[in-house]
Short mmCIF file of C-alpha atoms and ligand atoms in Angstrom, two decimals:
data_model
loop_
_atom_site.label_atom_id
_atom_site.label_comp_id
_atom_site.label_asym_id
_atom_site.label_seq_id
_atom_site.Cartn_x
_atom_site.Cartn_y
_atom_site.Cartn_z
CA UNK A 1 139.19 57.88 143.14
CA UNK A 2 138.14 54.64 141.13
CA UNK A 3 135.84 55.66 138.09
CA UNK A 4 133.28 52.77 136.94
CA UNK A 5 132.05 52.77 133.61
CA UNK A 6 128.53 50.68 132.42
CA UNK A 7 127.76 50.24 128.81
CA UNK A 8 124.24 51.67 128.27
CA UNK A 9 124.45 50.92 124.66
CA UNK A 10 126.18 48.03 122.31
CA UNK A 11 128.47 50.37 120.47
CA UNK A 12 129.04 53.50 122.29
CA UNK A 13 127.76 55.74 125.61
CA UNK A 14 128.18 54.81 129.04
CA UNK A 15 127.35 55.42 132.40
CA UNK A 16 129.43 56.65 135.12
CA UNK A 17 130.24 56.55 139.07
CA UNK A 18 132.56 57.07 141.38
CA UNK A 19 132.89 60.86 141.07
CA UNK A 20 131.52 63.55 142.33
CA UNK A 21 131.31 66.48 139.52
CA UNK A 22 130.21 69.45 141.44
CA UNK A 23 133.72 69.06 143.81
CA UNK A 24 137.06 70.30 142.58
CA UNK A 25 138.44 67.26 140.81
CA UNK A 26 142.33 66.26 140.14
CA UNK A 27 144.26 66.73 136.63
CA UNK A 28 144.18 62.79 136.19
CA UNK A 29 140.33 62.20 136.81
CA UNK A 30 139.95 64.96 133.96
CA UNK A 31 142.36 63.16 131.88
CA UNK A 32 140.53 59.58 132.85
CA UNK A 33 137.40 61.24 131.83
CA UNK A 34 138.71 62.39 128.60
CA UNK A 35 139.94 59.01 127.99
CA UNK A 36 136.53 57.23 128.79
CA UNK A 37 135.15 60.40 126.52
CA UNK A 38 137.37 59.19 123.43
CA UNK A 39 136.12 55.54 123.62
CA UNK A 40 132.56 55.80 124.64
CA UNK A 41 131.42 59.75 123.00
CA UNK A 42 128.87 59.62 124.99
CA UNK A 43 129.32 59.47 129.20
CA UNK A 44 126.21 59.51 131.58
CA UNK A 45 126.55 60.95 135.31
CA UNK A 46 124.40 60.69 137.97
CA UNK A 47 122.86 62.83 140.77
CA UNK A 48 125.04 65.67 139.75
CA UNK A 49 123.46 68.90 141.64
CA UNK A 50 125.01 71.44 139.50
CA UNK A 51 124.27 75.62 139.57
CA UNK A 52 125.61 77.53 137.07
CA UNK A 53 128.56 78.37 138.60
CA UNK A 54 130.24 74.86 139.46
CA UNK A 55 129.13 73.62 135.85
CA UNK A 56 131.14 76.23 134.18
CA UNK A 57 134.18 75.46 137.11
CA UNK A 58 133.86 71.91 136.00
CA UNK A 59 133.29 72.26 132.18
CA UNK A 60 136.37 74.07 132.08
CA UNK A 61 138.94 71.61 133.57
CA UNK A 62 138.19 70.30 130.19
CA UNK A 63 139.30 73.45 128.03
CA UNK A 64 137.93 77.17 127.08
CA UNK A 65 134.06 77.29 126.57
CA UNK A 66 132.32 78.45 123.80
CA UNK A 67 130.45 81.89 124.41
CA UNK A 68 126.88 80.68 123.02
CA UNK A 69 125.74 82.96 120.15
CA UNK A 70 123.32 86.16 120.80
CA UNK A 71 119.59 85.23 122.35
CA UNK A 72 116.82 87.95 121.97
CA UNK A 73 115.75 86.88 125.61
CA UNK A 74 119.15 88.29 126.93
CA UNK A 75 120.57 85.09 127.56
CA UNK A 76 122.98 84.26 124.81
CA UNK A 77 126.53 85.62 124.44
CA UNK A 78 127.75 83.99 127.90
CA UNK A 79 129.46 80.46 128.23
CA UNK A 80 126.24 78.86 129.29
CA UNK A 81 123.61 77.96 127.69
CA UNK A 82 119.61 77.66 128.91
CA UNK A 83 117.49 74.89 126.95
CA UNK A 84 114.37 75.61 128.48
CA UNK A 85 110.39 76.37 127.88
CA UNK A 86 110.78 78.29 131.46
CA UNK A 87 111.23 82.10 131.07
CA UNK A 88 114.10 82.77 133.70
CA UNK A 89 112.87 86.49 133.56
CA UNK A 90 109.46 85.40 134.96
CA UNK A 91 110.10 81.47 136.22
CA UNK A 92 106.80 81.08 134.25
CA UNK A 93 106.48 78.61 131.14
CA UNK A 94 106.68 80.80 127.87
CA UNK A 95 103.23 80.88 126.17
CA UNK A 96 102.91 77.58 123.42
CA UNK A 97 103.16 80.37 120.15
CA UNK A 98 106.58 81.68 122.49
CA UNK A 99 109.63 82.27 119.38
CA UNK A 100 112.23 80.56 122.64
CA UNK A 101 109.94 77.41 122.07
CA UNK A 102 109.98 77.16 118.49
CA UNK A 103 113.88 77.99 118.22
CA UNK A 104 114.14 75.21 120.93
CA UNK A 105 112.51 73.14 118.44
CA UNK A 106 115.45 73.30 115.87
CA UNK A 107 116.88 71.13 118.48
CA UNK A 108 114.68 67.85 117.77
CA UNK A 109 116.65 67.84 113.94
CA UNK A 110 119.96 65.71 114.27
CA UNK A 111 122.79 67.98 114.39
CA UNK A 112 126.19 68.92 116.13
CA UNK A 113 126.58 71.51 118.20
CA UNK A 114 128.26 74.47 116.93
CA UNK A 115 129.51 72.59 113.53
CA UNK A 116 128.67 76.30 112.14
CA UNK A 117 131.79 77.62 113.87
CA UNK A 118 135.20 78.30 112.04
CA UNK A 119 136.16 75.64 114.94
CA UNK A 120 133.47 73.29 115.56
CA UNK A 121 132.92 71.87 119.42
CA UNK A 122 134.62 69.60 120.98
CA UNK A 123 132.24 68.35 123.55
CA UNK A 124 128.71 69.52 125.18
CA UNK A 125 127.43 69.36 128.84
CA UNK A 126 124.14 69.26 129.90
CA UNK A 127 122.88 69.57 133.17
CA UNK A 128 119.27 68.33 133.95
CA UNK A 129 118.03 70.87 136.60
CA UNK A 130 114.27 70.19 135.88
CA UNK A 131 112.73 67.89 133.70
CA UNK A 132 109.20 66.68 132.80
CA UNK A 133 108.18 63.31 133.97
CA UNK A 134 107.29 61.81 130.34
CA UNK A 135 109.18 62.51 127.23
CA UNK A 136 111.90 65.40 126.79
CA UNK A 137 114.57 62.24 126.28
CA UNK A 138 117.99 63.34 124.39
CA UNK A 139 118.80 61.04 121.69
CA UNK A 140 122.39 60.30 120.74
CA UNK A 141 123.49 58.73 117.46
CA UNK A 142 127.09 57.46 116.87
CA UNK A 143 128.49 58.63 113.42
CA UNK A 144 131.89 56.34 114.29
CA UNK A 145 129.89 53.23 114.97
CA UNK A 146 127.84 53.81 111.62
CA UNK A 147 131.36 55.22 109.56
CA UNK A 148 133.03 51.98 110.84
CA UNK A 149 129.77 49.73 109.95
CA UNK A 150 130.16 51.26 106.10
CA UNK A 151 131.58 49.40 103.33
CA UNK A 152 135.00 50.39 102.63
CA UNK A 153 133.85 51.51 99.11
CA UNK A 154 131.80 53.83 100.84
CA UNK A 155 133.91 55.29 103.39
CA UNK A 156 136.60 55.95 100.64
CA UNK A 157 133.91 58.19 98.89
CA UNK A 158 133.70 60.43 101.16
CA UNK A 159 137.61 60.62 101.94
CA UNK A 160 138.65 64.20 101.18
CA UNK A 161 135.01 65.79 100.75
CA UNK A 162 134.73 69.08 102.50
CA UNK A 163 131.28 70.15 103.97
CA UNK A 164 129.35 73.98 104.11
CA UNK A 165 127.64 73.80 107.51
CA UNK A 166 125.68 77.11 107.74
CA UNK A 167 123.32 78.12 111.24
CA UNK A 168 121.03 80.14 108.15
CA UNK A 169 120.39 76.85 106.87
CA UNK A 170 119.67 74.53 109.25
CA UNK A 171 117.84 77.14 110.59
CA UNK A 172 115.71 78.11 107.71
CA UNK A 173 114.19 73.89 108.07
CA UNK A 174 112.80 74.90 111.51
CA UNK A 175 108.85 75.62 110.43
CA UNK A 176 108.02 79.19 111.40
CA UNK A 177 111.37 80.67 113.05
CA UNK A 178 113.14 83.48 112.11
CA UNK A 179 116.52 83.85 113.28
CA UNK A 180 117.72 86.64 115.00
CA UNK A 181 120.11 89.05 112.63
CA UNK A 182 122.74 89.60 115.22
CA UNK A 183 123.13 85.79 115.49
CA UNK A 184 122.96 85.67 112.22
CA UNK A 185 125.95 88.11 111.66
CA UNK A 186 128.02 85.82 114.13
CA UNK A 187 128.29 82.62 112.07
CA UNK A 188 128.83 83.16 108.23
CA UNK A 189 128.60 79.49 106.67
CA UNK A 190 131.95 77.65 107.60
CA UNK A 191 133.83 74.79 105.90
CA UNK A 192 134.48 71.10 107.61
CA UNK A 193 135.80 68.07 106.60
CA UNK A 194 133.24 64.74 106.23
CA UNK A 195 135.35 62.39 107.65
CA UNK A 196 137.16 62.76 110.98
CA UNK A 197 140.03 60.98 113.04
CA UNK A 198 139.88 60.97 117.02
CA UNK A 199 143.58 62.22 117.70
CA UNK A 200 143.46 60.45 120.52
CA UNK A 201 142.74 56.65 119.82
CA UNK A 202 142.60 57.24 115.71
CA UNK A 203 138.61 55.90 114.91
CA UNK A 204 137.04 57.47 112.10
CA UNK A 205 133.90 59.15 111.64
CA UNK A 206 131.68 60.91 109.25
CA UNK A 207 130.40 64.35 110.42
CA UNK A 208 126.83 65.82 109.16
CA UNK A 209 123.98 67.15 110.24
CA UNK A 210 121.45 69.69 110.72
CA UNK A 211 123.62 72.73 109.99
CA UNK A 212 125.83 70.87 107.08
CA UNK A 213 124.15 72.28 104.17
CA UNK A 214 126.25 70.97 101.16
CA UNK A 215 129.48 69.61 99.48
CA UNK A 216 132.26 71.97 98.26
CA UNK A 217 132.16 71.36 94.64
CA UNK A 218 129.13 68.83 94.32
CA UNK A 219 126.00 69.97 92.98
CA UNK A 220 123.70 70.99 95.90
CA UNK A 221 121.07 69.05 95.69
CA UNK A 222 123.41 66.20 95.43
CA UNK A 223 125.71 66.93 98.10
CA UNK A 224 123.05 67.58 100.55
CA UNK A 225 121.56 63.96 99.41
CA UNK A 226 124.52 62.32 100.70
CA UNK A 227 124.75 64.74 104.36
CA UNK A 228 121.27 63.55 104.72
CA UNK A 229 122.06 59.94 103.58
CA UNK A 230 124.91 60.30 106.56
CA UNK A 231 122.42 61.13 109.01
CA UNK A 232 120.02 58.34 108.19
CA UNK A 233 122.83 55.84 108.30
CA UNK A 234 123.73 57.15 112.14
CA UNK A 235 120.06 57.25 113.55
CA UNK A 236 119.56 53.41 112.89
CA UNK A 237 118.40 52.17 116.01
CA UNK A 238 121.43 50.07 116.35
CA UNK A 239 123.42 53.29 116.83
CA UNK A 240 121.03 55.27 118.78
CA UNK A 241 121.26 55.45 122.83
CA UNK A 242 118.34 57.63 123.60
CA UNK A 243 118.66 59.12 127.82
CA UNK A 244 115.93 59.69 129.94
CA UNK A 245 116.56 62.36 132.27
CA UNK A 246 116.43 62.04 135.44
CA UNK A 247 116.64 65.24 138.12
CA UNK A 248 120.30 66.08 138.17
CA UNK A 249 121.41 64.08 135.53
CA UNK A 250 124.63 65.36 133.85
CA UNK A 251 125.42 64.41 130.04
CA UNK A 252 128.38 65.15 128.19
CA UNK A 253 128.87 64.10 124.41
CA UNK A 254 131.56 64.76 121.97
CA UNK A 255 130.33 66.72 119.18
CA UNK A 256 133.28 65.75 117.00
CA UNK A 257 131.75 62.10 116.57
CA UNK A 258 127.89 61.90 117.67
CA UNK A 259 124.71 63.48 116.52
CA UNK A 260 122.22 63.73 119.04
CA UNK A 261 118.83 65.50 119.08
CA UNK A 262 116.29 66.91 121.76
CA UNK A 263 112.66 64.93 121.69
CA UNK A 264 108.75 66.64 122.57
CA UNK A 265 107.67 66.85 125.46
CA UNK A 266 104.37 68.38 127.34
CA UNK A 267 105.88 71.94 126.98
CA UNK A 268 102.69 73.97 128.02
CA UNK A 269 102.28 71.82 130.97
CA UNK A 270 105.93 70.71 132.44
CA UNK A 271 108.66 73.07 133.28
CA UNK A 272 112.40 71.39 131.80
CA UNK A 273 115.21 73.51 132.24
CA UNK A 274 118.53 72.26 131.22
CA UNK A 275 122.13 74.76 131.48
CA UNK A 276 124.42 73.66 128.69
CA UNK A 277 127.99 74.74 128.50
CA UNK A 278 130.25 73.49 125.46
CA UNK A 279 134.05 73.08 125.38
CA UNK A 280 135.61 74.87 122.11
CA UNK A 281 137.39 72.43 119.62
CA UNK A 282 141.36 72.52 119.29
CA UNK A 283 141.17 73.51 115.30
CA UNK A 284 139.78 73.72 111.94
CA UNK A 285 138.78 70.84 110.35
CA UNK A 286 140.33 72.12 106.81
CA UNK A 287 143.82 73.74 105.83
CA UNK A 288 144.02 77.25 104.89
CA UNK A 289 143.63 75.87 101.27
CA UNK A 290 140.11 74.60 102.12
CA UNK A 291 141.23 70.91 102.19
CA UNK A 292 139.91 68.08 104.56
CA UNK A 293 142.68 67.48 107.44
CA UNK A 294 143.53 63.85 108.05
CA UNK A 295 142.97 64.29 111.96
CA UNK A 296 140.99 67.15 112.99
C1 OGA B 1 121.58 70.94 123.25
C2 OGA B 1 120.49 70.14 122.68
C3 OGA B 1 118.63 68.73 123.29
C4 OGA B 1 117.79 68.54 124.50
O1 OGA B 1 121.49 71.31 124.42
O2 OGA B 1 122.56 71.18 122.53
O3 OGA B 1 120.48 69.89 121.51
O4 OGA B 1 117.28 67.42 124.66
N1 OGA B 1 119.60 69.70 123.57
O5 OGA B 1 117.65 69.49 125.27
MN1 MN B 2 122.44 70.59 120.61
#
């Protein structure tokens, strides 16, 4: 199997062919995608007809999944995901004022996925099974591109800083949304170091977000200056490959390195419906003493 790999963006994401997803694949495609993973965070995949099943065969060859955290639709507590304004109870759109939709829209803030977890994600999957015709793109940022574009003055200041990323928090900016208690009670706020080393080819990166709250032993307001000061630096457009779904489309990103967020769309009009499964990180980001690890 030969693998080709287009740039889609100057510093990071690309597309790729040559591979059919949805069929059993060999140990050394995974490892070839893993590699293309590490050196472009984001990969694109074409005319992927994924069902639930297959995605979660093929998600993972590339380690455990993630069980997603408790929905009050039903839906939550399994390995994959449903980003949708469909009800899959009903196959009807949920009503505009629907509590899905506005959760959904905690998506459109920059963020990580699961950076709330004791062991933050390694890399997301999305699977475009239906999606609107205008808007409803998935923007990516690239936090390595942007750490490596920093003065080294800067970088140095944030060598050793320790993050609280907390689900209550990011949560609590989404206008209108109350979280449900029992997911609530799954992710207590969690520690992570700011800067991060790929283990694999050894680039750096900052890591921030929607759900990184403050710095350990910073004053709030001025630790959560800087996280947001992060963010801005990664969603220049320079560093910002925003995808446009097309039917089938299958994205995967690595969380460890790239922000990305979901973008409006005509929600009371369109049906989108998008399965996301998530491959668990290898560790903690921070030593049983609370201090930033030098690869994690
Ligand atoms: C996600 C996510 C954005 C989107 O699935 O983790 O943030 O565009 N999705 O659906
Ligand atoms: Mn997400």
């Amino acid at each position: 199997m030969v693998l080709t790999i287009r740039k889609l963006a100057d510093h990071f994401a690309a597309e790729i062919g040559g591979v059919d997803l949805t069929e059993p694949i060999n140990d050394a495609t995974v490892a070839a995608l893993q590699s293309a993973l590490d050196d472009h965070s984001v990969l694109v995949f074409r005319d992927q007809p994924f069902e639930d099943d297959s995605q979660i065969v093929f998600s993972s060859r590339f380690g455990p999944l993630e069980n997603m955290l408790y929905k009050r639709e039903g839906d939550g507590n399994q390995p994959i995901s449903n980003i949708t304004n469909v009800d899959f109870r009903t196959d009807e759109l949920f009503p505009s004022s629907h509590p899905r939709l506005i959760a959904n829209s905690g998506n459109e803030m920059w963020h990580t996925d699961s950076s709330f977890k004791p062991v933050p994600a390694y890399c997301s999957m999305l699977s475009g099974r239906e999606v609107p015709p205008v808007g409803g793109d998935t923007q990516f940022a690239s936090c390595r591109s942007a750490y490596e574009s920093m003065p080294e003055a800067e970088q140095l200041r944030l060598d050793g800083l320790v993050a609280e990323h907390n689900y209550a928090w990011s949560r609590g900016k989404v206008p209108g949304y109350t979280p449900a208690p029992e997911a609530l009670a799954q992710v207590p706020p969690v520690r992570h170091a700011v800067v991060r080393t790929n283990p694999g080819n050894g680039r750096k990166n900052f890591y921030s977000g929607a759900h990184a709250s403050h710095i350990i032993g910073w004053p709030v307001e001025k630790g959560r200056k800087l996280l947001e000061d992060l963010v801005s630096t990664a969603a220049q457009p320079k560093f910002v490959y925003a995808h446009k779904w097309r039917q089938y489309d299958f994205v995967i990103w690595d969380n460890r390195c790239v922000l990305h967020r979901g973008t409006a769309f005509e929600s009371d009009k369109c049906r989108r419906v998008m399965r996301r499964t998530t491959v668990a990180g290898v560790g903690p980001t921070v030593s049983e003493a609370g201090e930033a690890l030098a690869v994690a």
